[in-house]
PDB file of C-alpha atoms and ligand atoms in Angstrom:
ATOM      1  CA  UNK Z  28       0.031   0.002  -0.082  1.00  0.00           C
ATOM      2  CA  UNK Z  29       1.074   3.439  -0.609  1.00  0.00           C
ATOM      3  CA  UNK Z  30       2.617   5.628   1.789  1.00  0.00           C
ATOM      4  CA  UNK Z  31       0.506   9.111   1.659  1.00  0.00           C
ATOM      5  CA  UNK Z  32       2.409  12.017   3.017  1.00  0.00           C
ATOM      6  CA  UNK Z  33       1.014  15.467   3.506  1.00  0.00           C
ATOM      7  CA  UNK Z  34       2.918  18.503   3.806  1.00  0.00           C
ATOM      8  CA  UNK Z  35       0.881  20.930   6.069  1.00  0.00           C
ATOM      9  CA  UNK Z  36       1.297  24.300   7.552  1.00  0.00           C
ATOM     10  CA  UNK Z  37      -1.362  27.077   7.445  1.00  0.00           C
ATOM     11  CA  UNK Z  38       1.293  29.612   7.038  1.00  0.00           C
ATOM     12  CA  UNK Z  39       2.503  30.524   3.627  1.00  0.00           C
ATOM     13  CA  UNK Z  40       6.179  30.477   2.669  1.00  0.00           C
ATOM     14  CA  UNK Z  41       7.423  27.762   5.028  1.00  0.00           C
ATOM     15  CA  UNK Z  42       8.652  25.383   2.809  1.00  0.00           C
ATOM     16  CA  UNK Z  43       5.946  22.831   1.966  1.00  0.00           C
ATOM     17  CA  UNK Z  44       5.908  22.700  -1.654  1.00  0.00           C
ATOM     18  CA  UNK Z  45       9.797  22.850  -1.543  1.00  0.00           C
ATOM     19  CA  UNK Z  46      10.089  19.898   0.567  1.00  0.00           C
ATOM     20  CA  UNK Z  47       7.360  18.108  -1.031  1.00  0.00           C
ATOM     21  CA  UNK Z  48       9.050  18.615  -4.597  1.00  0.00           C
ATOM     22  CA  UNK Z  49      12.598  17.541  -3.201  1.00  0.00           C
ATOM     23  CA  UNK Z  50      11.093  14.473  -1.717  1.00  0.00           C
ATOM     24  CA  UNK Z  51       9.565  13.475  -4.912  1.00  0.00           C
ATOM     25  CA  UNK Z  52      12.913  13.840  -6.907  1.00  0.00           C
ATOM     26  CA  UNK Z  53      14.634  11.959  -4.083  1.00  0.00           C
ATOM     27  CA  UNK Z  54      12.336   8.920  -4.036  1.00  0.00           C
ATOM     28  CA  UNK Z  55      11.775   8.832  -7.685  1.00  0.00           C
ATOM     29  CA  UNK Z  56      15.477   9.685  -9.005  1.00  0.00           C
ATOM     30  CA  UNK Z  57      17.580   8.346  -6.205  1.00  0.00           C
ATOM     31  CA  UNK Z  58      15.647   5.346  -4.952  1.00  0.00           C
ATOM     32  CA  UNK Z  59      13.803   4.384  -8.086  1.00  0.00           C
ATOM     33  CA  UNK Z  60      10.328   4.497  -6.438  1.00  0.00           C
ATOM     34  CA  UNK Z  61       7.078   5.104  -8.014  1.00  0.00           C
ATOM     35  CA  UNK Z  62       5.934   8.488  -6.743  1.00  0.00           C
ATOM     36  CA  UNK Z  63       2.810  10.671  -7.343  1.00  0.00           C
ATOM     37  CA  UNK Z  64       2.505  14.119  -6.233  1.00  0.00           C
ATOM     38  CA  UNK Z  65      -0.911  15.901  -5.646  1.00  0.00           C
ATOM     39  CA  UNK Z  66      -1.085  19.588  -5.843  1.00  0.00           C
ATOM     40  CA  UNK Z  67      -3.769  20.623  -3.333  1.00  0.00           C
ATOM     41  CA  UNK Z  68      -2.625  24.203  -3.322  1.00  0.00           C
ATOM     42  CA  UNK Z  69      -4.744  26.649  -5.564  1.00  0.00           C
ATOM     43  CA  UNK Z  70      -1.748  28.646  -6.537  1.00  0.00           C
ATOM     44  CA  UNK Z  71      -0.407  25.744  -8.634  1.00  0.00           C
ATOM     45  CA  UNK Z  72       3.110  26.397  -8.231  1.00  0.00           C
ATOM     46  CA  UNK Z  73       4.244  22.933  -7.532  1.00  0.00           C
ATOM     47  CA  UNK Z  74       2.524  21.669 -10.891  1.00  0.00           C
ATOM     48  CA  UNK Z  75       4.363  24.547 -12.793  1.00  0.00           C
ATOM     49  CA  UNK Z  76       7.662  23.175 -11.607  1.00  0.00           C
ATOM     50  CA  UNK Z  77       7.281  19.392 -12.096  1.00  0.00           C
ATOM     51  CA  UNK Z  78       5.235  19.442 -15.288  1.00  0.00           C
ATOM     52  CA  UNK Z  79       6.648  19.079 -18.832  1.00  0.00           C
ATOM     53  CA  UNK Z  80       7.658  22.608 -20.369  1.00  0.00           C
ATOM     54  CA  UNK Z  81       7.425  24.350 -23.502  1.00  0.00           C
ATOM     55  CA  UNK Z  82      10.491  26.562 -23.431  1.00  0.00           C
ATOM     56  CA  UNK Z  83      10.559  30.018 -25.449  1.00  0.00           C
ATOM     57  CA  UNK Z  84      13.227  31.663 -27.184  1.00  0.00           C
ATOM     58  CA  UNK Z  85      13.638  34.202 -24.605  1.00  0.00           C
ATOM     59  CA  UNK Z  86      14.233  31.422 -21.875  1.00  0.00           C
ATOM     60  CA  UNK Z  87      10.860  31.730 -20.475  1.00  0.00           C
ATOM     61  CA  UNK Z  88       8.452  28.595 -20.097  1.00  0.00           C
ATOM     62  CA  UNK Z  89       5.092  27.354 -19.910  1.00  0.00           C
ATOM     63  CA  UNK Z  90       3.922  24.183 -18.219  1.00  0.00           C
ATOM     64  CA  UNK Z  91       2.183  21.777 -20.194  1.00  0.00           C
ATOM     65  CA  UNK Z  92      -0.751  20.633 -18.026  1.00  0.00           C
ATOM     66  CA  UNK Z  93      -3.438  17.913 -18.841  1.00  0.00           C
ATOM     67  CA  UNK Z  94      -5.452  15.316 -17.636  1.00  0.00           C
ATOM     68  CA  UNK Z  95      -7.328  15.596 -14.316  1.00  0.00           C
ATOM     69  CA  UNK Z  96      -6.838  18.563 -12.108  1.00  0.00           C
ATOM     70  CA  UNK Z  97      -7.071  18.171  -8.429  1.00  0.00           C
ATOM     71  CA  UNK Z  98     -10.520  20.296  -8.058  1.00  0.00           C
ATOM     72  CA  UNK Z  99     -11.885  17.353 -10.190  1.00  0.00           C
ATOM     73  CA  UNK Z 100     -11.299  15.024  -7.278  1.00  0.00           C
ATOM     74  CA  UNK Z 101     -13.749  16.534  -5.016  1.00  0.00           C
ATOM     75  CA  UNK Z 102     -16.656  15.529  -7.455  1.00  0.00           C
ATOM     76  CA  UNK Z 103     -18.842  12.746  -6.347  1.00  0.00           C
ATOM     77  CA  UNK Z 104     -17.198  10.444  -8.661  1.00  0.00           C
ATOM     78  CA  UNK Z 105     -14.534  10.790 -11.338  1.00  0.00           C
ATOM     79  CA  UNK Z 106     -14.743   7.994 -14.136  1.00  0.00           C
ATOM     80  CA  UNK Z 107     -11.119   7.904 -14.917  1.00  0.00           C
ATOM     81  CA  UNK Z 108      -8.199   9.625 -13.367  1.00  0.00           C
ATOM     82  CA  UNK Z 109      -5.446  10.698 -15.753  1.00  0.00           C
ATOM     83  CA  UNK Z 110      -2.083  11.870 -14.355  1.00  0.00           C
ATOM     84  CA  UNK Z 111       0.668  13.967 -15.731  1.00  0.00           C
ATOM     85  CA  UNK Z 112       4.124  11.930 -16.448  1.00  0.00           C
ATOM     86  CA  UNK Z 113       6.682  14.443 -15.593  1.00  0.00           C
ATOM     87  CA  UNK Z 114      10.357  14.560 -16.948  1.00  0.00           C
ATOM     88  CA  UNK Z 115      11.752  13.779 -13.562  1.00  0.00           C
ATOM     89  CA  UNK Z 116       9.717  10.495 -13.615  1.00  0.00           C
ATOM     90  CA  UNK Z 117       7.248  11.616 -11.038  1.00  0.00           C
ATOM     91  CA  UNK Z 118       3.512  11.508 -11.806  1.00  0.00           C
ATOM     92  CA  UNK Z 119       1.360  14.403 -10.970  1.00  0.00           C
ATOM     93  CA  UNK Z 120      -2.190  15.308 -10.549  1.00  0.00           C
ATOM     94  CA  UNK Z 121      -2.109  19.111 -11.470  1.00  0.00           C
ATOM     95  CA  UNK Z 122      -3.742  22.514 -10.334  1.00  0.00           C
ATOM     96  CA  UNK Z 123      -3.667  25.007 -12.913  1.00  0.00           C
ATOM     97  CA  UNK Z 124      -2.181  28.407 -12.087  1.00  0.00           C
ATOM     98  CA  UNK Z 125      -4.615  30.495  -9.542  1.00  0.00           C
ATOM     99  CA  UNK Z 126      -7.414  27.847 -10.289  1.00  0.00           C
ATOM    100  CA  UNK Z 127     -10.585  29.344  -9.026  1.00  0.00           C
ATOM    101  CA  UNK Z 128     -12.192  25.865  -9.095  1.00  0.00           C
ATOM    102  CA  UNK Z 129      -9.897  24.685  -6.245  1.00  0.00           C
ATOM    103  CA  UNK Z 130     -10.106  27.870  -4.253  1.00  0.00           C
ATOM    104  CA  UNK Z 131     -13.917  27.330  -4.227  1.00  0.00           C
ATOM    105  CA  UNK Z 132     -13.153  23.777  -2.626  1.00  0.00           C
ATOM    106  CA  UNK Z 133     -12.148  25.692   0.581  1.00  0.00           C
ATOM    107  CA  UNK Z 134     -15.955  26.067   1.607  1.00  0.00           C
ATOM    108  CA  UNK Z 135     -17.496  22.706   0.506  1.00  0.00           C
ATOM    109  CA  UNK Z 136     -19.417  20.568   2.961  1.00  0.00           C
ATOM    110  CA  UNK Z 137     -17.165  18.136   5.200  1.00  0.00           C
ATOM    111  CA  UNK Z 138     -18.939  15.209   3.232  1.00  0.00           C
ATOM    112  CA  UNK Z 139     -17.411  16.773  -0.076  1.00  0.00           C
ATOM    113  CA  UNK Z 140     -13.916  16.927   1.185  1.00  0.00           C
ATOM    114  CA  UNK Z 141     -14.209  13.143   1.734  1.00  0.00           C
ATOM    115  CA  UNK Z 142     -14.548  12.792  -1.984  1.00  0.00           C
ATOM    116  CA  UNK Z 143     -10.784  12.815  -2.989  1.00  0.00           C
ATOM    117  CA  UNK Z 144     -10.031  10.034  -0.720  1.00  0.00           C
ATOM    118  CA  UNK Z 145     -12.783   7.938  -2.170  1.00  0.00           C
ATOM    119  CA  UNK Z 146     -11.834   8.824  -5.748  1.00  0.00           C
ATOM    120  CA  UNK Z 147      -8.256   8.241  -5.425  1.00  0.00           C
ATOM    121  CA  UNK Z 148      -8.392   4.913  -3.380  1.00  0.00           C
ATOM    122  CA  UNK Z 149      -7.584   2.568  -6.215  1.00  0.00           C
ATOM    123  CA  UNK Z 150      -4.922   4.849  -8.013  1.00  0.00           C
ATOM    124  CA  UNK Z 151      -2.934   5.084  -4.716  1.00  0.00           C
ATOM    125  CA  UNK Z 152      -2.550   1.345  -5.135  1.00  0.00           C
ATOM    126  CA  UNK Z 153      -0.204   1.854  -7.975  1.00  0.00           C
ATOM    127  CA  UNK Z 154       2.436   3.880  -6.205  1.00  0.00           C
ATOM    128  CA  UNK Z 155       5.054   3.291  -3.605  1.00  0.00           C
ATOM    129  CA  UNK Z 156       4.489   7.006  -2.570  1.00  0.00           C
ATOM    130  CA  UNK Z 157       2.004   9.783  -2.637  1.00  0.00           C
ATOM    131  CA  UNK Z 158       3.088  13.216  -1.578  1.00  0.00           C
ATOM    132  CA  UNK Z 159       0.483  15.786  -1.174  1.00  0.00           C
ATOM    133  CA  UNK Z 160       1.264  19.449  -1.142  1.00  0.00           C
ATOM    134  CA  UNK Z 161      -0.938  21.441   1.066  1.00  0.00           C
ATOM    135  CA  UNK Z 162      -2.478  24.875   0.847  1.00  0.00           C
ATOM    136  CA  UNK Z 163      -1.413  27.493   3.638  1.00  0.00           C
ATOM    137  CA  UNK Z 164      -4.890  27.308   5.236  1.00  0.00           C
ATOM    138  CA  UNK Z 165      -6.679  25.116   7.681  1.00  0.00           C
ATOM    139  CA  UNK Z 166      -9.796  24.539   5.392  1.00  0.00           C
ATOM    140  CA  UNK Z 167     -11.411  21.847   3.496  1.00  0.00           C
ATOM    141  CA  UNK Z 168      -8.578  21.051   1.353  1.00  0.00           C
ATOM    142  CA  UNK Z 169      -6.346  20.516   4.139  1.00  0.00           C
ATOM    143  CA  UNK Z 170      -8.871  18.230   5.530  1.00  0.00           C
ATOM    144  CA  UNK Z 171      -9.350  16.342   2.337  1.00  0.00           C
ATOM    145  CA  UNK Z 172      -5.557  15.851   2.143  1.00  0.00           C
ATOM    146  CA  UNK Z 173      -5.619  14.532   5.689  1.00  0.00           C
ATOM    147  CA  UNK Z 174      -8.284  12.114   5.101  1.00  0.00           C
ATOM    148  CA  UNK Z 175      -6.581  10.396   2.551  1.00  0.00           C
ATOM    149  CA  UNK Z 176      -2.994  10.367   4.352  1.00  0.00           C
ATOM    150  CA  UNK Z 177      -0.970   7.845   6.075  1.00  0.00           C
ATOM    151  CA  UNK Z 178       1.249  10.491   7.301  1.00  0.00           C
ATOM    152  CA  UNK Z 179       1.679  14.250   7.928  1.00  0.00           C
ATOM    153  CA  UNK Z 180       4.747  16.123   8.198  1.00  0.00           C
ATOM    154  CA  UNK Z 181       4.861  20.108   9.005  1.00  0.00           C
ATOM    155  CA  UNK Z 182       7.748  22.343   7.828  1.00  0.00           C
ATOM    156  CA  UNK Z 183       8.012  25.377  10.124  1.00  0.00           C
ATOM    157  CA  UNK Z 184      10.019  28.382   9.533  1.00  0.00           C
ATOM    158  CA  UNK Z 185      10.886  30.070  12.868  1.00  0.00           C
ATOM    159  CA  UNK Z 186       9.392  33.297  13.775  1.00  0.00           C
ATOM    160  CA  UNK Z 187       7.930  34.828  16.977  1.00  0.00           C
ATOM    161  CA  UNK Z 188       4.661  33.559  16.311  1.00  0.00           C
ATOM    162  CA  UNK Z 189       5.991  30.071  15.285  1.00  0.00           C
ATOM    163  CA  UNK Z 190       4.510  28.057  18.448  1.00  0.00           C
ATOM    164  CA  UNK Z 191       1.118  29.489  18.219  1.00  0.00           C
ATOM    165  CA  UNK Z 192       0.805  28.492  14.481  1.00  0.00           C
ATOM    166  CA  UNK Z 193       2.225  25.076  15.188  1.00  0.00           C
ATOM    167  CA  UNK Z 194      -0.237  24.568  18.121  1.00  0.00           C
ATOM    168  CA  UNK Z 195      -3.268  25.379  15.994  1.00  0.00           C
ATOM    169  CA  UNK Z 196      -1.890  23.203  13.208  1.00  0.00           C
ATOM    170  CA  UNK Z 197      -1.726  20.110  15.531  1.00  0.00           C
ATOM    171  CA  UNK Z 198      -5.141  20.853  17.004  1.00  0.00           C
ATOM    172  CA  UNK Z 199      -6.484  20.398  13.322  1.00  0.00           C
ATOM    173  CA  UNK Z 200      -4.332  17.267  12.655  1.00  0.00           C
ATOM    174  CA  UNK Z 201      -5.346  15.614  15.825  1.00  0.00           C
ATOM    175  CA  UNK Z 202      -8.796  16.426  15.320  1.00  0.00           C
ATOM    176  CA  UNK Z 203      -8.934  14.809  11.983  1.00  0.00           C
ATOM    177  CA  UNK Z 204      -7.127  11.838  13.411  1.00  0.00           C
ATOM    178  CA  UNK Z 205      -9.385  11.322  16.079  1.00  0.00           C
ATOM    179  CA  UNK Z 206     -12.547  11.850  14.144  1.00  0.00           C
ATOM    180  CA  UNK Z 207     -12.056  10.475  10.693  1.00  0.00           C
ATOM    181  CA  UNK Z 208      -8.753   8.971  10.208  1.00  0.00           C
ATOM    182  CA  UNK Z 209      -7.182   6.834  12.661  1.00  0.00           C
ATOM    183  CA  UNK Z 210      -4.370   5.651  10.448  1.00  0.00           C
ATOM    184  CA  UNK Z 211      -2.805   9.152  10.265  1.00  0.00           C
ATOM    185  CA  UNK Z 212       0.915   9.325  11.787  1.00  0.00           C
ATOM    186  CA  UNK Z 213       2.069  12.664  12.623  1.00  0.00           C
ATOM    187  CA  UNK Z 214       5.789  12.471  11.652  1.00  0.00           C
ATOM    188  CA  UNK Z 215       6.819  15.797  13.216  1.00  0.00           C
ATOM    189  CA  UNK Z 216       8.122  19.133  12.470  1.00  0.00           C
ATOM    190  CA  UNK Z 217      10.866  20.243  10.168  1.00  0.00           C
ATOM    191  CA  UNK Z 218      12.644  23.450  10.832  1.00  0.00           C
ATOM    192  CA  UNK Z 219      13.219  25.182   7.622  1.00  0.00           C
ATOM    193  CA  UNK Z 220      14.954  28.251   6.048  1.00  0.00           C
ATOM    194  CA  UNK Z 221      16.713  28.763   9.461  1.00  0.00           C
ATOM    195  CA  UNK Z 222      19.271  31.552  10.345  1.00  0.00           C
ATOM    196  CA  UNK Z 223      21.363  32.159  13.296  1.00  0.00           C
ATOM    197  CA  UNK Z 224      19.612  35.454  14.484  1.00  0.00           C
ATOM    198  CA  UNK Z 225      18.677  35.849  17.934  1.00  0.00           C
ATOM    199  CA  UNK Z 226      15.016  35.825  16.955  1.00  0.00           C
ATOM    200  CA  UNK Z 227      15.224  32.236  15.428  1.00  0.00           C
ATOM    201  CA  UNK Z 228      17.332  31.052  18.408  1.00  0.00           C
ATOM    202  CA  UNK Z 229      14.486  32.236  20.868  1.00  0.00           C
ATOM    203  CA  UNK Z 230      11.727  30.777  18.708  1.00  0.00           C
ATOM    204  CA  UNK Z 231      13.475  27.373  18.349  1.00  0.00           C
ATOM    205  CA  UNK Z 232      13.922  27.247  22.164  1.00  0.00           C
ATOM    206  CA  UNK Z 233      10.241  27.815  22.595  1.00  0.00           C
ATOM    207  CA  UNK Z 234       9.495  24.892  20.117  1.00  0.00           C
ATOM    208  CA  UNK Z 235      11.850  22.673  21.920  1.00  0.00           C
ATOM    209  CA  UNK Z 236      10.114  23.421  25.226  1.00  0.00           C
ATOM    210  CA  UNK Z 237       6.345  23.200  23.658  1.00  0.00           C
ATOM    211  CA  UNK Z 238       6.637  20.083  21.239  1.00  0.00           C
ATOM    212  CA  UNK Z 239      10.107  18.350  22.234  1.00  0.00           C
ATOM    213  CA  UNK Z 240       9.175  15.207  20.771  1.00  0.00           C
ATOM    214  CA  UNK Z 241       7.883  16.239  17.554  1.00  0.00           C
ATOM    215  CA  UNK Z 242      11.073  18.355  16.334  1.00  0.00           C
ATOM    216  CA  UNK Z 243      13.083  16.533  13.521  1.00  0.00           C
ATOM    217  CA  UNK Z 244      16.716  16.190  14.621  1.00  0.00           C
ATOM    218  CA  UNK Z 245      17.964  17.441  11.313  1.00  0.00           C
ATOM    219  CA  UNK Z 246      17.280  21.052  10.119  1.00  0.00           C
ATOM    220  CA  UNK Z 247      17.588  23.225   6.812  1.00  0.00           C
ATOM    221  CA  UNK Z 248      18.967  26.727   7.013  1.00  0.00           C
ATOM    222  CA  UNK Z 249      18.396  29.475   4.779  1.00  0.00           C
ATOM    223  CA  UNK Z 250      20.049  28.160   1.603  1.00  0.00           C
ATOM    224  CA  UNK Z 251      19.600  30.293  -1.473  1.00  0.00           C
ATOM    225  CA  UNK Z 252      20.457  27.246  -3.788  1.00  0.00           C
ATOM    226  CA  UNK Z 253      17.482  25.480  -2.540  1.00  0.00           C
ATOM    227  CA  UNK Z 254      15.433  28.489  -3.827  1.00  0.00           C
ATOM    228  CA  UNK Z 255      17.074  28.403  -7.053  1.00  0.00           C
ATOM    229  CA  UNK Z 256      16.614  24.819  -7.485  1.00  0.00           C
ATOM    230  CA  UNK Z 257      12.936  24.970  -6.935  1.00  0.00           C
ATOM    231  CA  UNK Z 258      12.346  27.859  -9.092  1.00  0.00           C
ATOM    232  CA  UNK Z 259      14.117  25.910 -11.654  1.00  0.00           C
ATOM    233  CA  UNK Z 260      12.234  22.583 -10.755  1.00  0.00           C
ATOM    234  CA  UNK Z 261      15.236  20.664 -10.359  1.00  0.00           C
ATOM    235  CA  UNK Z 262      17.032  18.374  -7.643  1.00  0.00           C
ATOM    236  CA  UNK Z 263      18.981  20.364  -5.164  1.00  0.00           C
ATOM    237  CA  UNK Z 264      21.743  18.058  -5.498  1.00  0.00           C
ATOM    238  CA  UNK Z 265      22.157  18.773  -9.347  1.00  0.00           C
ATOM    239  CA  UNK Z 266      23.543  22.157  -8.730  1.00  0.00           C
ATOM    240  CA  UNK Z 267      27.200  22.688  -8.849  1.00  0.00           C
ATOM    241  CA  UNK Z 268      27.456  25.048  -5.873  1.00  0.00           C
ATOM    242  CA  UNK Z 269      24.445  23.474  -3.954  1.00  0.00           C
ATOM    243  CA  UNK Z 270      26.226  20.642  -1.953  1.00  0.00           C
ATOM    244  CA  UNK Z 271      25.812  21.979   1.539  1.00  0.00           C
ATOM    245  CA  UNK Z 272      21.848  22.718   0.791  1.00  0.00           C
ATOM    246  CA  UNK Z 273      21.742  19.148  -0.620  1.00  0.00           C
ATOM    247  CA  UNK Z 274      23.272  17.574   2.423  1.00  0.00           C
ATOM    248  CA  UNK Z 275      20.929  19.192   4.815  1.00  0.00           C
ATOM    249  CA  UNK Z 276      17.941  18.316   2.636  1.00  0.00           C
ATOM    250  CA  UNK Z 277      18.991  14.920   2.333  1.00  0.00           C
ATOM    251  CA  UNK Z 278      19.555  14.292   5.953  1.00  0.00           C
ATOM    252  CA  UNK Z 279      15.992  15.700   6.682  1.00  0.00           C
ATOM    253  CA  UNK Z 280      14.578  13.277   3.904  1.00  0.00           C
ATOM    254  CA  UNK Z 281      16.526  10.294   5.371  1.00  0.00           C
ATOM    255  CA  UNK Z 282      15.141  11.019   8.774  1.00  0.00           C
ATOM    256  CA  UNK Z 283      11.510  11.341   7.175  1.00  0.00           C
ATOM    257  CA  UNK Z 284      11.807   8.198   5.307  1.00  0.00           C
ATOM    258  CA  UNK Z 285      12.916   6.443   8.164  1.00  0.00           C
ATOM    259  CA  UNK Z 286      10.137   7.622  10.397  1.00  0.00           C
ATOM    260  CA  UNK Z 287       7.649   6.493   7.581  1.00  0.00           C
ATOM    261  CA  UNK Z 288       9.108   2.930   7.635  1.00  0.00           C
TER     262      UNK Z 288
HETATM  263  N1  ATP R 324      15.979  26.645   3.395  1.00  0.00           N
HETATM  264  C1  ATP R 324      15.628  27.516   2.655  1.00  0.00           C
HETATM  265  N2  ATP R 324      16.293  28.497   2.056  1.00  0.00           N
HETATM  266  C2  ATP R 324      16.251  29.279   1.137  1.00  0.00           C
HETATM  267  N3  ATP R 324      14.910  29.678   0.493  1.00  0.00           N
HETATM  268  C3  ATP R 324      14.117  28.755   0.869  1.00  0.00           C
HETATM  269  C4  ATP R 324      13.978  27.686   1.791  1.00  0.00           C
HETATM  270  N4  ATP R 324      13.240  27.049   1.761  1.00  0.00           N
HETATM  271  C5  ATP R 324      12.433  27.485   1.040  1.00  0.00           C
HETATM  272  N5  ATP R 324      12.636  28.574   0.457  1.00  0.00           N
HETATM  273  C6  ATP R 324      12.141  29.619  -0.517  1.00  0.00           C
HETATM  274  O1  ATP R 324      11.035  30.161   0.130  1.00  0.00           O
HETATM  275  C7  ATP R 324       9.931  30.522  -0.816  1.00  0.00           C
HETATM  276  C8  ATP R 324       8.657  29.499   0.011  1.00  0.00           C
HETATM  277  O2  ATP R 324       8.790  28.369  -0.024  1.00  0.00           O
HETATM  278  P1  ATP R 324       7.575  27.345  -0.331  1.00  0.00           P
HETATM  279  O3  ATP R 324       7.149  27.761  -1.618  1.00  0.00           O
HETATM  280  O4  ATP R 324       8.195  25.808  -0.432  1.00  0.00           O
HETATM  281  O5  ATP R 324       6.754  27.584   0.713  1.00  0.00           O
HETATM  282  P2  ATP R 324       5.381  27.012   0.947  1.00  0.00           P
HETATM  283  O6  ATP R 324       5.029  26.729   2.513  1.00  0.00           O
HETATM  284  O7  ATP R 324       4.838  25.939   0.025  1.00  0.00           O
HETATM  285  O8  ATP R 324       4.265  28.293   0.490  1.00  0.00           O
HETATM  286  P3  ATP R 324       2.835  28.432   0.324  1.00  0.00           P
HETATM  287  O9  ATP R 324       2.082  28.335   1.420  1.00  0.00           O
HETATM  288  O10 ATP R 324       2.753  29.747  -0.307  1.00  0.00           O
HETATM  289  O11 ATP R 324       2.693  27.511  -0.835  1.00  0.00           O
HETATM  290  C9  ATP R 324      10.299  29.794  -1.849  1.00  0.00           C
HETATM  291  O12 ATP R 324      10.751  30.693  -2.861  1.00  0.00           O
HETATM  292  C10 ATP R 324      11.398  28.696  -1.781  1.00  0.00           C
HETATM  293  O13 ATP R 324      12.188  28.648  -2.769  1.00  0.00           O
HETATM  294 MG1   MG R 325       3.478  25.590  -1.371  1.00  0.00          MG
END
């Protein structure tokens, strides 16, 4: 059975998509696993980074998006789900850029948030790993993602409010596990985009005392090559000057995959 991992945090810009995409590359390219990425975020950034591209003469590109889109999964039934085969070897259920249909799903009744899990059950059997990139909110799309997940991981960027945010997120996740999905495992919190400022240090100490068991041992510092790799849609270890970033990312992914088992 596929391991289904959601990347969740209601805050934007903490590294959900970055870690989701790099995990997909790591599993598919380095470990030869069969991987499906589901882009649950109406912004559609992950889709444009993973999908095949049509490149123009000036170097700009357009993603070539086809098949079933994530918003379709919320319908009562989907006759056939068609994924995109990406150049990295990863499969993708995509979201077009700023898809109004997916934004609308944020307010659907709870019943309808259960549809993606029902519609995808059979497809999931074809994969080793399914990775779900969640939107920055605690609404129905996050619920839909958690209902079909076996695991959830929370990337966190340190700030004065990090602890409050994490507590709210954990309440939502535990609520879903207790009410609807008792197979959901909380993998923990990955500190990402950290620096050595006094502010980050203080925020880290607060997290260490409020959720000590949930923090990953390995952390990812602020590493511009990681930003570059994600913008280009390539594995961070392919960058010649990206070895420090790659080492940190790989340590975190090894820790994550060991927890998934
Ligand atoms: N460790 C890091 N060092 C440097 N830049 C990073 C790091 N992690 C993420 N970034 C950059 O920060 C930005 C936000 O990251 P990302 O898109 O992964 O966050 P997100 O949680 O998915 O945001 P959203 O909720 O808006 O989807 C991106 O431009 C990404 O490249
Ligand atoms: Mg994102």
